Each structure stands twice: as C-alpha cells, then as structure tokens.
Coordinates of C-alpha atoms and ligand atoms in Angstrom, one line a residue:
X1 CA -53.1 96.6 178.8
X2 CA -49.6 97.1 177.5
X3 CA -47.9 96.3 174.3
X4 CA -44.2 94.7 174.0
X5 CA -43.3 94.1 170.7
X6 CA -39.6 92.9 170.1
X7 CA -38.2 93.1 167.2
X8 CA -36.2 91.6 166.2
X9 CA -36.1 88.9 168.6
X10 CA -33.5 86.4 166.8
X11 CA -29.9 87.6 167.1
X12 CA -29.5 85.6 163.7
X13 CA -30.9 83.8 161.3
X14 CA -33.2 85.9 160.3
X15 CA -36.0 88.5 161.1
X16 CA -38.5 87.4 163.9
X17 CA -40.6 89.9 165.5
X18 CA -43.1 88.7 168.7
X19 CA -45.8 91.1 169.6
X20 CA -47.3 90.7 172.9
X21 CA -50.1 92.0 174.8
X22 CA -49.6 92.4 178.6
X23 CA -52.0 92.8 181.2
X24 CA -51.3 93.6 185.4
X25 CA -50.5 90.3 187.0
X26 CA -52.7 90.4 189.9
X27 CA -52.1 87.2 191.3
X28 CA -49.9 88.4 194.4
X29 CA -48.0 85.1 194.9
X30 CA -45.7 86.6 192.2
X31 CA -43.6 89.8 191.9
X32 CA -43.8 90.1 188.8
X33 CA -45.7 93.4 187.2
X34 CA -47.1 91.7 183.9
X35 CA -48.7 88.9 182.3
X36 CA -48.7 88.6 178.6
X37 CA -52.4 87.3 177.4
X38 CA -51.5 86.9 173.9
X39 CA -48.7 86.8 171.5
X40 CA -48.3 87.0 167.7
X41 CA -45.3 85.6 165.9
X42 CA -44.1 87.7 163.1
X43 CA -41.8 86.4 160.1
X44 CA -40.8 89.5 158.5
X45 CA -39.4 88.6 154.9
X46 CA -40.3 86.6 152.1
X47 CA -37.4 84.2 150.1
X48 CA -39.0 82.0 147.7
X49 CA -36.6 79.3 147.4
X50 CA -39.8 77.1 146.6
X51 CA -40.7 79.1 143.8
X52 CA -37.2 79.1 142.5
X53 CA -36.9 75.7 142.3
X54 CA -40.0 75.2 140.2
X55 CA -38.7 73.9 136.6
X56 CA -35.3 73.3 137.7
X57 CA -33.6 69.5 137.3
X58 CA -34.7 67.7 140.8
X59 CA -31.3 66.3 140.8
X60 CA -30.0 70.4 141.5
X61 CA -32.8 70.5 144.6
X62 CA -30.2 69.0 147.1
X63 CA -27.9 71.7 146.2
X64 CA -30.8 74.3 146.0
X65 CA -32.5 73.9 149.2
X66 CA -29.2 73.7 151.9
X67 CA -29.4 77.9 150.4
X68 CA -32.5 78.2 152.6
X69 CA -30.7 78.1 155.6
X70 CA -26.4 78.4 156.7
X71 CA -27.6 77.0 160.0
X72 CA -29.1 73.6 159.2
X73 CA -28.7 73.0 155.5
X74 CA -27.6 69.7 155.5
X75 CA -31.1 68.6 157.0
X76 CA -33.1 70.4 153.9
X77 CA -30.4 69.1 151.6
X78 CA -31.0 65.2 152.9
X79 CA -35.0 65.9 153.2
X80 CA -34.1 66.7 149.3
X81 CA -32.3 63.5 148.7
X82 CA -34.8 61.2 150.7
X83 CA -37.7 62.7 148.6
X84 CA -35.6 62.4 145.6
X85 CA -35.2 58.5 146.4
X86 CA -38.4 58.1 146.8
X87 CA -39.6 59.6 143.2
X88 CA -36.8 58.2 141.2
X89 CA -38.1 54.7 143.4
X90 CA -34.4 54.0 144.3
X91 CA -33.0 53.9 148.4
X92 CA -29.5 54.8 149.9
X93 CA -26.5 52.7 149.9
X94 CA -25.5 51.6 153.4
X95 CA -22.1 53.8 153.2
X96 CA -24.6 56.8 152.0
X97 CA -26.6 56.4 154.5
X98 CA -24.1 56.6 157.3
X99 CA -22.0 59.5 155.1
X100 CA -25.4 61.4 155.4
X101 CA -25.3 60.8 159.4
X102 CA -22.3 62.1 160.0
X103 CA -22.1 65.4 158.0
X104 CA -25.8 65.8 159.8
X105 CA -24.5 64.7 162.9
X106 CA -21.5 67.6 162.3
X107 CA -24.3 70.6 161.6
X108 CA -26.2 69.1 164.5
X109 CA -23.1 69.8 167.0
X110 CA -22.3 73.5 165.1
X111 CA -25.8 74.2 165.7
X112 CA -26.2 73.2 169.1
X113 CA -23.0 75.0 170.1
X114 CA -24.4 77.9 168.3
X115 CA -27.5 78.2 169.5
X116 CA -26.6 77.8 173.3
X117 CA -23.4 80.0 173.7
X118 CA -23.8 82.3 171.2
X119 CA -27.7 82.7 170.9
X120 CA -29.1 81.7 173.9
X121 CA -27.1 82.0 177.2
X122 CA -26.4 85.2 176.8
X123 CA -30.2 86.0 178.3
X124 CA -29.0 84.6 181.7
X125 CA -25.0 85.3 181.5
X126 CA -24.1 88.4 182.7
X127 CA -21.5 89.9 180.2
X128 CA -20.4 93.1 182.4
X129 CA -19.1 90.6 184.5
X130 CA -16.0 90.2 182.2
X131 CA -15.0 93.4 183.4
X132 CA -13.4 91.3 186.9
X133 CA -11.7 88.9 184.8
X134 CA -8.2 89.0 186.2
X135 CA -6.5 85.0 184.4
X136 CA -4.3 85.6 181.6
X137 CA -5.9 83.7 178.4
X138 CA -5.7 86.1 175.7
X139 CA -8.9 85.5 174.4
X140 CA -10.9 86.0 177.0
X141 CA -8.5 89.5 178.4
X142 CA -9.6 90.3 174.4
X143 CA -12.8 90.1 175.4
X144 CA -12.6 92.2 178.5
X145 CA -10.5 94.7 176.7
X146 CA -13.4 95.2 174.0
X147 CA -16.2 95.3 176.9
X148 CA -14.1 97.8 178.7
X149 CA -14.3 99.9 175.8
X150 CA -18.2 99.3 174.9
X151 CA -19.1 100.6 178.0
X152 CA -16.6 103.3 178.2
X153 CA -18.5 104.8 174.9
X154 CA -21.9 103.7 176.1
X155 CA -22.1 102.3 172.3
X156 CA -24.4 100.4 170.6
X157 CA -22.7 97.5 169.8
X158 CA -21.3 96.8 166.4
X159 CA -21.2 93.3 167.8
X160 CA -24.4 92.4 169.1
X161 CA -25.8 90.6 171.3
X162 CA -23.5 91.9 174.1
X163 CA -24.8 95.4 174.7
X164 CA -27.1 97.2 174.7
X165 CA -29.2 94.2 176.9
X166 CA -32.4 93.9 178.8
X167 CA -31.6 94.1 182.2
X168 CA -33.1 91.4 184.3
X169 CA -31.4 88.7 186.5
X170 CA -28.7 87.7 185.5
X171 CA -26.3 85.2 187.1
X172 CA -25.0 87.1 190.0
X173 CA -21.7 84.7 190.7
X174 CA -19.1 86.2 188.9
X175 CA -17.0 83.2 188.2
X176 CA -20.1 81.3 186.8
X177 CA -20.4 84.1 184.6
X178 CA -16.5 84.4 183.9
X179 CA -16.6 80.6 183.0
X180 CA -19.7 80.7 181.1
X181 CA -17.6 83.7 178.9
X182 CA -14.8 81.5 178.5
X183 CA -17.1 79.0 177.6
X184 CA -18.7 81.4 174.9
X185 CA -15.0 82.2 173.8
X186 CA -14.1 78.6 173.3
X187 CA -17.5 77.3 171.9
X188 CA -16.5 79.8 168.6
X189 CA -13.5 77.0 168.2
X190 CA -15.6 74.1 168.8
X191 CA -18.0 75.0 166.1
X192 CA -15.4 75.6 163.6
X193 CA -14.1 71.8 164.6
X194 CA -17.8 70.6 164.2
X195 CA -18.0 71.8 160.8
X196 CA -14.5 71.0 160.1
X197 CA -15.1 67.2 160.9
X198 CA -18.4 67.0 158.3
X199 CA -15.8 68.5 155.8
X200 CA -13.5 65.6 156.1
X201 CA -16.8 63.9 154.0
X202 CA -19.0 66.7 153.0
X203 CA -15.8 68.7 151.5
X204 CA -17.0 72.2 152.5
X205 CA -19.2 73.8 155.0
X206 CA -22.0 74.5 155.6
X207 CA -22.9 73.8 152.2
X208 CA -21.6 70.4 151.1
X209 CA -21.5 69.6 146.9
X210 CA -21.2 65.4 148.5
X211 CA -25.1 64.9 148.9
X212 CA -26.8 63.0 146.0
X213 CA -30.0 60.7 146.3
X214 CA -28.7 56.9 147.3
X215 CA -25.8 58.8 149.5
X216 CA -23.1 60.9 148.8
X217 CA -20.3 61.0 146.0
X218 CA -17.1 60.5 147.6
X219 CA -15.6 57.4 148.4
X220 CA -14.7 56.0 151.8
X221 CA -11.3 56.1 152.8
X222 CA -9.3 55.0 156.1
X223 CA -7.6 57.8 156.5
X224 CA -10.9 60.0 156.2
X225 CA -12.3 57.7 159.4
X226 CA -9.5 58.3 161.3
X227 CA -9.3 62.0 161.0
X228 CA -13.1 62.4 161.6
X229 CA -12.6 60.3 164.2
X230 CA -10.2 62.4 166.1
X231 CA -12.7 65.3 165.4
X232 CA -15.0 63.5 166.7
X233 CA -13.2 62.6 170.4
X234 CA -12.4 66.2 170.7
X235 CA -16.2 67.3 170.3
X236 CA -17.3 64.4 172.3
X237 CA -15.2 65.3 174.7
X238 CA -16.2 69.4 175.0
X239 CA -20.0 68.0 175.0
X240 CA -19.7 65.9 178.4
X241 CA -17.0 68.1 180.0
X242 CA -18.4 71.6 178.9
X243 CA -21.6 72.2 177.3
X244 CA -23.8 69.4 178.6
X245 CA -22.1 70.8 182.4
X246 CA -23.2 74.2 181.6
X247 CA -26.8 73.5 180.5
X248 CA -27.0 71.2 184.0
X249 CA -25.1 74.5 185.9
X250 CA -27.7 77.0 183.9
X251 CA -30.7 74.4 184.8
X252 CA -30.1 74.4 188.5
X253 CA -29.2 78.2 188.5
X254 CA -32.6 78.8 186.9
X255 CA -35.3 75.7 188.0
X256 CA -38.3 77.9 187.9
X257 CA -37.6 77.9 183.7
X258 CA -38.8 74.6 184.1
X259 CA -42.7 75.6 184.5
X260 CA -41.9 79.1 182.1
X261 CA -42.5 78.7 178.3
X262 CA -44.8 75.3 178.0
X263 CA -46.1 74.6 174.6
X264 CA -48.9 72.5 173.7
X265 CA -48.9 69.2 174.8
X266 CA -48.6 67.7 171.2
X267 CA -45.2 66.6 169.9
X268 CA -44.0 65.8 166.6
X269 CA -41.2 64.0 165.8
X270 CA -40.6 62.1 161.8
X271 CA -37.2 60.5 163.1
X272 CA -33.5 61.1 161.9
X273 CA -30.5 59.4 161.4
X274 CA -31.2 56.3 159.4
X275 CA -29.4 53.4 160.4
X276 CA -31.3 51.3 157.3
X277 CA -33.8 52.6 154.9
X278 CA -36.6 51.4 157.2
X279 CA -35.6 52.2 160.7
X280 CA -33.9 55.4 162.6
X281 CA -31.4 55.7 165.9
X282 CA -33.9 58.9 166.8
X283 CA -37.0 57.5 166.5
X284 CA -40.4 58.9 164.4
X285 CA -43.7 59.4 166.3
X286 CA -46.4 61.9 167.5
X287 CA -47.7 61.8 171.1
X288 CA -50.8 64.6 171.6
X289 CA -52.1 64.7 175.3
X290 CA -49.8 61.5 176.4
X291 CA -51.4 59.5 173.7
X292 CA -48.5 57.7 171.1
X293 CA -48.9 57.5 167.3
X294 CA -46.7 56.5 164.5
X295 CA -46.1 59.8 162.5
X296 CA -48.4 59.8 159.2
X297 CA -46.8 63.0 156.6
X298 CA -50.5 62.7 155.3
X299 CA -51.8 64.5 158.0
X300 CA -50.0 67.5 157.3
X301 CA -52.0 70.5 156.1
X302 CA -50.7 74.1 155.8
X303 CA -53.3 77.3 156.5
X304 CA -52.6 80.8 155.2
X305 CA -55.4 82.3 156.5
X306 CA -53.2 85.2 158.6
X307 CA -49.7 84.4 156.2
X308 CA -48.9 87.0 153.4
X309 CA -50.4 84.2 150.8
X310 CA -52.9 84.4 148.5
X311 CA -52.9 80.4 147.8
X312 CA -55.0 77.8 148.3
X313 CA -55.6 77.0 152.3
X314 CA -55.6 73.7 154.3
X315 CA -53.6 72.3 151.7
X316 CA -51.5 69.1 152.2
X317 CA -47.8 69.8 150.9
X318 CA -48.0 68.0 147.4
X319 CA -50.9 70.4 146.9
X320 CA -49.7 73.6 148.5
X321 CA -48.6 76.8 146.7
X322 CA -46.3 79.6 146.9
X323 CA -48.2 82.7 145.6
X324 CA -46.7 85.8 147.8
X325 CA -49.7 88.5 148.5
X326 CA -47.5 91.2 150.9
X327 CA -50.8 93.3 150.8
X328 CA -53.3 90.6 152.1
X329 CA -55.5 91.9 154.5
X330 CA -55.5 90.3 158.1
X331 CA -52.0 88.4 157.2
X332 CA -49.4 89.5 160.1
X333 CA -46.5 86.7 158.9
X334 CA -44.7 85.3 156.1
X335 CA -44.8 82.0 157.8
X336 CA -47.8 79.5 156.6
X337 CA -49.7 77.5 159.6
X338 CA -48.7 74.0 159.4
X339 CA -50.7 71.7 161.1
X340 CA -50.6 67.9 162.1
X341 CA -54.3 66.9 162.1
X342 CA -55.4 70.4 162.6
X343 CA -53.6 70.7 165.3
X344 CA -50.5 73.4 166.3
X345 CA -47.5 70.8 166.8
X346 CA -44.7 71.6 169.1
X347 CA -41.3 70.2 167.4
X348 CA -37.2 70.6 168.4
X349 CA -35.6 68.2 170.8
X350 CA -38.0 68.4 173.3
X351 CA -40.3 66.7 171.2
X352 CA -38.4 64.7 169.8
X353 CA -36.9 63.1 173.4
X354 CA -41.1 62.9 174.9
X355 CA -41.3 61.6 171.4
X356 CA -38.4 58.4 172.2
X357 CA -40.0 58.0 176.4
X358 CA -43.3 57.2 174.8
X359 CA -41.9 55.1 172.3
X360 CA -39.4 53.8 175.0
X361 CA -36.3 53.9 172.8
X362 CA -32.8 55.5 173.3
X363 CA -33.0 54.3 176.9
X364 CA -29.8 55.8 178.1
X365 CA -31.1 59.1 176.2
X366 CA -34.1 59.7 178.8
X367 CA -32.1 58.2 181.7
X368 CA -29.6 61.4 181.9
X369 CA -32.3 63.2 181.2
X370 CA -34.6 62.1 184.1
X371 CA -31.3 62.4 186.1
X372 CA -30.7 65.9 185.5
X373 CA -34.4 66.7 185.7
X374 CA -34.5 64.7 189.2
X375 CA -31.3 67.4 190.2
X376 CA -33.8 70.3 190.0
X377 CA -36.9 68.4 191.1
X378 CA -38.2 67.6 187.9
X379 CA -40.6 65.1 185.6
X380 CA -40.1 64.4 181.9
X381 CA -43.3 66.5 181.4
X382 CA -40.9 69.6 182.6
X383 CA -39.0 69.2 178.9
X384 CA -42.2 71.1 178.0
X385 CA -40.8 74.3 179.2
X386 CA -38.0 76.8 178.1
X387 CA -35.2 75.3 180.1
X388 CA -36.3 72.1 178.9
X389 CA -35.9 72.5 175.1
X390 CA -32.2 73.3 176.3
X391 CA -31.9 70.4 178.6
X392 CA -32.9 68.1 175.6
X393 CA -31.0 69.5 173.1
X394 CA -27.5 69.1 175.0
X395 CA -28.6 65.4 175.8
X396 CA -29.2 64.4 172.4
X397 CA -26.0 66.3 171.5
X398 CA -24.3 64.3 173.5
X399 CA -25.8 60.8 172.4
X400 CA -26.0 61.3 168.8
X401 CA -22.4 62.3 169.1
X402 CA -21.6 59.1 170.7
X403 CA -24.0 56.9 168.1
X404 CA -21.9 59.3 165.4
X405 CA -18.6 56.8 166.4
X406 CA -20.1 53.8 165.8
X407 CA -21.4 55.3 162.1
X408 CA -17.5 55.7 161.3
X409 CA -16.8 52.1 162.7
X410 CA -19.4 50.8 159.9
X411 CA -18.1 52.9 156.8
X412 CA -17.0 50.1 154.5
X413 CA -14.0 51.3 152.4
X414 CA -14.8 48.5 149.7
X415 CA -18.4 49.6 148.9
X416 CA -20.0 52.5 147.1
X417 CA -21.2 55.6 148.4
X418 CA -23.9 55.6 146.1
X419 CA -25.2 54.0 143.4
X420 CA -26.5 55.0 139.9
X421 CA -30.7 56.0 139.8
X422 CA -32.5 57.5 136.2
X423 CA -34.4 60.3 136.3
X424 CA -37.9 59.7 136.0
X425 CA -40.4 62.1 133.2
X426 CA -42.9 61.8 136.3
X427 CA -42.7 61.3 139.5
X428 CA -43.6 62.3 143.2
X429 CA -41.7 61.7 146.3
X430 CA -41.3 63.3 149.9
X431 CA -38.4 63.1 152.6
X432 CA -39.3 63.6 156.3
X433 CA -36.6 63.8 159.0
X434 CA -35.8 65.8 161.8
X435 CA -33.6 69.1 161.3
X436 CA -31.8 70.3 164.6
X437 CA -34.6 72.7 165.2
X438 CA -37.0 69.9 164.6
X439 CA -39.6 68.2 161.8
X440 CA -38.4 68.8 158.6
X441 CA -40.6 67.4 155.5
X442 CA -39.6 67.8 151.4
X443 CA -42.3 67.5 148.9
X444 CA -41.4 67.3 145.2
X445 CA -43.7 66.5 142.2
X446 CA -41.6 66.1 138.6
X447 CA -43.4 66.7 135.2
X448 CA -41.3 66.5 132.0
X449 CA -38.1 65.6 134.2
X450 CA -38.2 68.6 135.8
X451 CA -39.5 70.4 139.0
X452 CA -43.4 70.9 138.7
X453 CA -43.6 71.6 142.6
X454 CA -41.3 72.1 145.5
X455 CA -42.8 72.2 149.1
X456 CA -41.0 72.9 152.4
X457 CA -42.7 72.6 155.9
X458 CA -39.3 73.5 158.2
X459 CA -39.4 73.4 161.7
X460 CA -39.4 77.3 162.6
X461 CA -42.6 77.3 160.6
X462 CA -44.1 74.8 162.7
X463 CA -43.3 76.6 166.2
X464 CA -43.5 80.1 165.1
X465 CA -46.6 80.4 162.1
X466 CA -49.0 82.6 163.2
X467 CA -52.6 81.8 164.1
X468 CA -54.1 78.6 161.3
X469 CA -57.3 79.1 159.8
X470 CA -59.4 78.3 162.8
X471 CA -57.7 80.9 164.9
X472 CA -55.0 78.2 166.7
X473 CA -52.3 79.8 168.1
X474 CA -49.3 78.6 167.2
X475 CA -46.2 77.0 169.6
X476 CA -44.8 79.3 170.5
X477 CA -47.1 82.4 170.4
X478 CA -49.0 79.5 173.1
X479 CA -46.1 79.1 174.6
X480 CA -45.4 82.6 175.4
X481 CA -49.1 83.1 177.3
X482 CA -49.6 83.1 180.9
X483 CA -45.7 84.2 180.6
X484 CA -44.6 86.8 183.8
X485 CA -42.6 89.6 183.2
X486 CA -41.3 91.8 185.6
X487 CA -40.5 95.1 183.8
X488 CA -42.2 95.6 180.1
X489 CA -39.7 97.6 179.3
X490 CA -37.1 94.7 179.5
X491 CA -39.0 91.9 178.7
X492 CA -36.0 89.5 179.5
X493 CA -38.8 86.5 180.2
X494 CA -40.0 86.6 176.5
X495 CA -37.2 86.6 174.6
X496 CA -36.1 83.3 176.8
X497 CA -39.1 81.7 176.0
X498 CA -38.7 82.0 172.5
X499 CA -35.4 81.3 171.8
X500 CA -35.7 78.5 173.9
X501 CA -36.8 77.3 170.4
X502 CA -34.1 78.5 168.5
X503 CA -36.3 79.7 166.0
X504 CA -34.7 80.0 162.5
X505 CA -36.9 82.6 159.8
X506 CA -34.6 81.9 156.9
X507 CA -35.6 78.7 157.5
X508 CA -39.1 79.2 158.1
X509 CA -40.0 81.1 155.5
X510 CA -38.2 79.7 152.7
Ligands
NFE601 NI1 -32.3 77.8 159.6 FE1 -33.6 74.8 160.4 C1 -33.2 73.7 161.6 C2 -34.5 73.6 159.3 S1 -35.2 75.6 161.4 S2 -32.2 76.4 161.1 O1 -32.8 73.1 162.5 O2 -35.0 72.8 158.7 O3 -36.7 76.1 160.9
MG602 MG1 -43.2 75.8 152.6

C-alpha cells in the first residue's frame, strides 16, 4: 500500500489537496505499477462569504457573492439575482435577461480558455520542448528565453505550473507541443478579449457593478452591440480555429483518457442561459443510471458528517448552516457533501451535454460531439471520463458562443434593462443555474428586509466534497478509483483526472 497525497493539486483558484491510497496493479494487461483504491478530496480553507452576508441588504448579495470566486463570479452574482427575483416576486426584463447572457457567456469563454491552456494542458504538453523553438514571434522566443533560464538554474519556478513537473508522457512531437505553447501564449490574449467584450455591458471585470434582480442597470446602446459584436467574431473565431482544434488534437493524441477518470453515472444539470423566464438555450435536467428527470432544487440536501462543521446535517439549503468547527473530529474538508436525492452528483459540462442527449435538445451541440467522439472510436457515455469533461467543455464553448450572437441581435435599444421591484420585510427565494464548472444554486431567506440566511451549493462542492453522511464518496474522489499510475512518485494520471474537473475551492468553500 502506498500513499500519494498532492497538495496542492489546483494551480489556482484555491487550495485542493487529493490523498490517495495505492495498491500494486496486478492485472498484467497493464504497465502500469499502481492502482489507487481510494481517494479523499481535501478543501483546505475556510471563507465564510455565507456568514458575511447574514444581515446585510439582499439587494448588496449580487455584489457580495461574485467575491466568492474571480473565476466564475458572474454565475454566483446572477444565482443572486434569480433568487432575489424570486423573493421580491418580480422576473427579468427581456433586455436583462439577454444582458445577463452575455456577460455570462463572456466569463464562460475566459474560463474555458483558462482552464484548458493555462490549467490543464499543461499535464500532457511538454514545456521543455520550447527549448527547439527556432520562428521569430517574440512572445513565444520570450518564452523560450525564460525556459532556457529555468532550467539553466534548475529553479523552482516563480511562475508555476511550468517547472518543476511530474514527469510522465508527454506529447513527444515537438511541433504539437511548439503549437500548443503558442497556443498557451496566445490564449493569455484571448481571455483578456473575453472579459473585455462582457465589459462593453458589465463595465468591469471580473466583477461587474451592472447586475441587479430583473437585469442589469445600463441601457442598451447600438454602438455597445456592435463593439461586442466584433468581440465576439474574434473569439468565435479562436474557438473553432484554435481551441476546439486543440482539444480534438489532444483527444486523439490521448484516446485511452476516454475510459480514465469516470464519475458516477448521475448527472446534474439546473439549466443556464435564459432565453425567457420559463425556458433555457442549455437545458435543466438530471439523468442517474440512463434514467431522465426534470431537476427538482428540493432534493438537495448537504451532509457535514466528514466537513469542518458543526451544523445541522442532511439539511436542505433554506435550512442549512454555516457554523465552522476546524477541530471536529473525523472532518478531513471544508467542503460540505451535497447531495441530489442522497446521491453524489457529477456536474460541469459533461453533465450538462448527457444532460441535453437525454433531453434531446441542442441538436447540433451532441452532433460535433458524437463526431469528434466517433474520430477516437467513441460513445457519448465516453464524456464520462477525463478527456471527456474537456471534449464537452470546448463544444459548448463553441455553441453558446454562437447562440451569444443571436442574444446581441435581440437587445432592444428602446426597452429597459430592468425594471423597478420593492424590497420585501419577508421573503424567501432561490436561483439555480449552471456556473462554467457546473450546478450552481442560491438560497436566501429575508427577515426585517435584511439577510436572515445565505446558502451556496457551488459546483466544486458538488464534485469535490468529501465522503456524505452515509460514507458516499464523492465525484471525484470516485472518479479517481480504479485510476492507474505508473510511477507514485509522479502521479501525472491523478492530477489529470482531477482537473479534468476544473475544480474551483474558492468557490467551493465559500
Ligand atoms: Ni471559482 Fe465556480 C464555476 C462556481 S466552481 S469557479 O464555474 O459557481 O465551484
Ligand atoms: Mg454552502
């Protein structure tokens, strides 16, 4: 028996450690040295942001809860305003609603970028081979110049994740490698142009001031269309002639990803994007062992059995508590056990595209992605896997990219982006949607036109809680058994299964 604990495992957003116990593999069909039987997921810090937000005005929460996260706070901040609506009994405007799209749809392309070229390839790219680089871009020879003198002082880097590294196998084709470098370089732009068309409405980001229950509180202009728009082309663009490429080239490169890092078979999805208050362009649903079901927030309990909690377990989210107890005995994570009818949910775009083929919606959505899965010999049950979750997530990029032009086509310059709501002395209201990372739900209670309770179930916490009260294991600690690794001293094959699901802990923990 060996243990491999790596920590931390996220190169940002926050402090995840994954402790795993390894036995021999025996089963000779395999090189491999190791088999992990079991894995805990650690979130290492507490935040509190629900606790802070208890007797505050509600109508500050939108503002309050984007600080739980600079990766995906538009999501919380919209999960704030939907709950909001629904406790002040009030719904969005149409602009609002599309205003609220595309600022989402702008974090959603900055955090897909992020994730894959910054966070993620960089477990299959190999970096030293930068060294050969002989073009002329400036970036890149930048780059080169900088590797050059890494390894020259055999230094750890101040700039990680380049070095130090697991080794492992790595691409071995040097200009895939080059390219995918370039790729890395150029993605840094792209992001900045992602966030940079959601400030043409959102102002500033990754914290916008424009979201307020009902929609958003500037006005539609022309000109505002028009410059998103060309935002817009440019991104679109980069998605179907770079990114969505590179996750086909890193797909075939790597096929046997596709049976690596399967969850459980139970999806969760609570639908994003509203194209009217009753309907959504990603649809909601929950499919557990092939079955379909229409996504009920009722069901939704959180356990803190093994979380650093001393509150109330099993409770659903209107009821749930904050009460931080670092010293409790048995508690390995500051993440609480959500749990969709008791069971461990597995959410992030994989989900959410099983989610739309059971439904059968977004059509052309699951046709590119049976046609990329049929390139490496593959079913739509393969999205279960860690090169799946990155195989969905650059399909949807690319789609709600695409859906994100034909929001700016419906902005109305002659109506309102919002419209006025009074604050109620009492009231309750909740806000489910999907963040890039997955489900996202809000749950606010008002007493005395202020915050009585503010509860967060983010979707880091659903993938990466520890084990619930019953002793479930959670997504990805699941995910992660059964996993081969060649050398435990580089455990390469973990920390690709894991941040297959881009897991966030600022997020998670809240
Ligand atoms: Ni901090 Fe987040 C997303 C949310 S993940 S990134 O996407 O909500 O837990
Ligand atoms: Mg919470």
């Amino acid at each position: 028996m060996t243990i491999v604990k790596i920590d931390p495992l996220t190169r940002i957003e926050g402090h995840l450690k994954i402790e795993t116990v390894m036995d021999t593999n025996t089963d000779s069909k395999f090189k491999e040295k190791f088999r992990v039987r079991e894995a805990r997921s650690t979130g290492l810090m507490f935040r509190g942001v629900e606790v802070l937000l208890q007797g505050r005005d509600p109508m500050d929460a939108q503002h309050i809860v984007q600080r739980i996260c600079g990766v995906c706070p538009i999501a919380h901040g919209i999960a704030s305003c939907m709950a909001q609506e629904v406790a002040y009994r009030t719904e969005a405007t149409a602009n609002g609603r599309l205003i609220q799209n595309l600022i989402l749809v702008s974090d959603y392309i900055h955090s897909c970028f992020t994730h894959f070229y910054l966070l993620a390839a960089l477990d299959f790219v190999n970096v030293k081979a930068i060294l050969e680089y002989k073009g002329n871009d400036p970036k890149i020879s930048g780059l080169k110049q900088w590797a050059q003198q890494e390894l020259k002082d055999n230094r750890i880097s101040p700039v990680a994740p380049f070095l130090p590294r697991y080794e492992g196998d790595y691409i071995e084709n040097v200009d895939v490698n080059i390219s995918l470098l370039a790729h890395y370089v150029q993605a840094f732009d792209m992001r900045a142009l992602a966030y940079k068309m959601g400030c043409v409405f959102g102002g500033k980001m990754p914290h916008t001031m424009s979201l307020l229950p009902t929609g958003a509180n500037v006005n539609v202009r022309v000109d505002d269309i028009l410059s998103a728009k060309t935002k817009l082309e440019e991104l679109i663009t980069f998605i179907n002639q770079v990114y969505l490429p590179d996750v086909a080239l890193l797909a075939k490169s790597y096929p046997q990803y596709f049976k690596i890092g399967k969850g459980p078979e139970a999806f969760l999805c609570a639908g994003v994007f509203r194209e009217s208050n009753y309907d959504m362009y990603i649809k909601p649903g929950v499919v557990i062992n092939g079955a379909l079901e229409e996504f009920n927030q009722e069901m939704i309990t959180e356990d803190v059995r093994f979380s650093y909690y001393s509150s109330r377990s099993k409770m659903h989210p209107f009821e749930s508590e904050t009460k931080a107890d670092p010293y409790k005995q048995g508690a390995y994570s500051w993440l609480k056990a959500p749990r969709y009818k008791r069971k461990a949910m597995q959410v992030g775009p994989a989900a959410r595209l099983l989610v739309q083929y059971a439904r059968k919606n977004n059509h052309e959505m699951c046709q590119l992605s049976d046609k990329l899965l049929e390139e490496i010999g593959g079913k739509p049950g393969d999205l279960n896997s860690a090169m799946g979750r990155h195989l969905a997530r650059a399909v949807e990029c690319k789609f709600i990219a695409e859906r994100a032009m034909q929001w700016l086509d419906q902005l109305n310059p002659k109506e309102p982006s919002a419209k006025d709501f009074d604050l109620p002395e009492t009231g309750i209201g909740y806000g489910c949607l999907e963040a890039p990372r997955g489900t996202l739900g809000h749950w606010l209670k008002i007493k005395n036109y202020v915050i009585e309770n503010y509860q967060c179930v983010v979707p880091t916490t659903w993938n990466c809680s520890p084990r619930d009260d019953d002793g479930q294991p959670s997504a990805v600690e699941q995910s992660l058994e059964g996993t081969l690794v060649a050398d435990a001293e580089n455990p390469i094959e973990v920390g690709r299964v894991v941040r297959s699901f881009d897991p966030c802990i600022a997020c998670s923990v809240h």
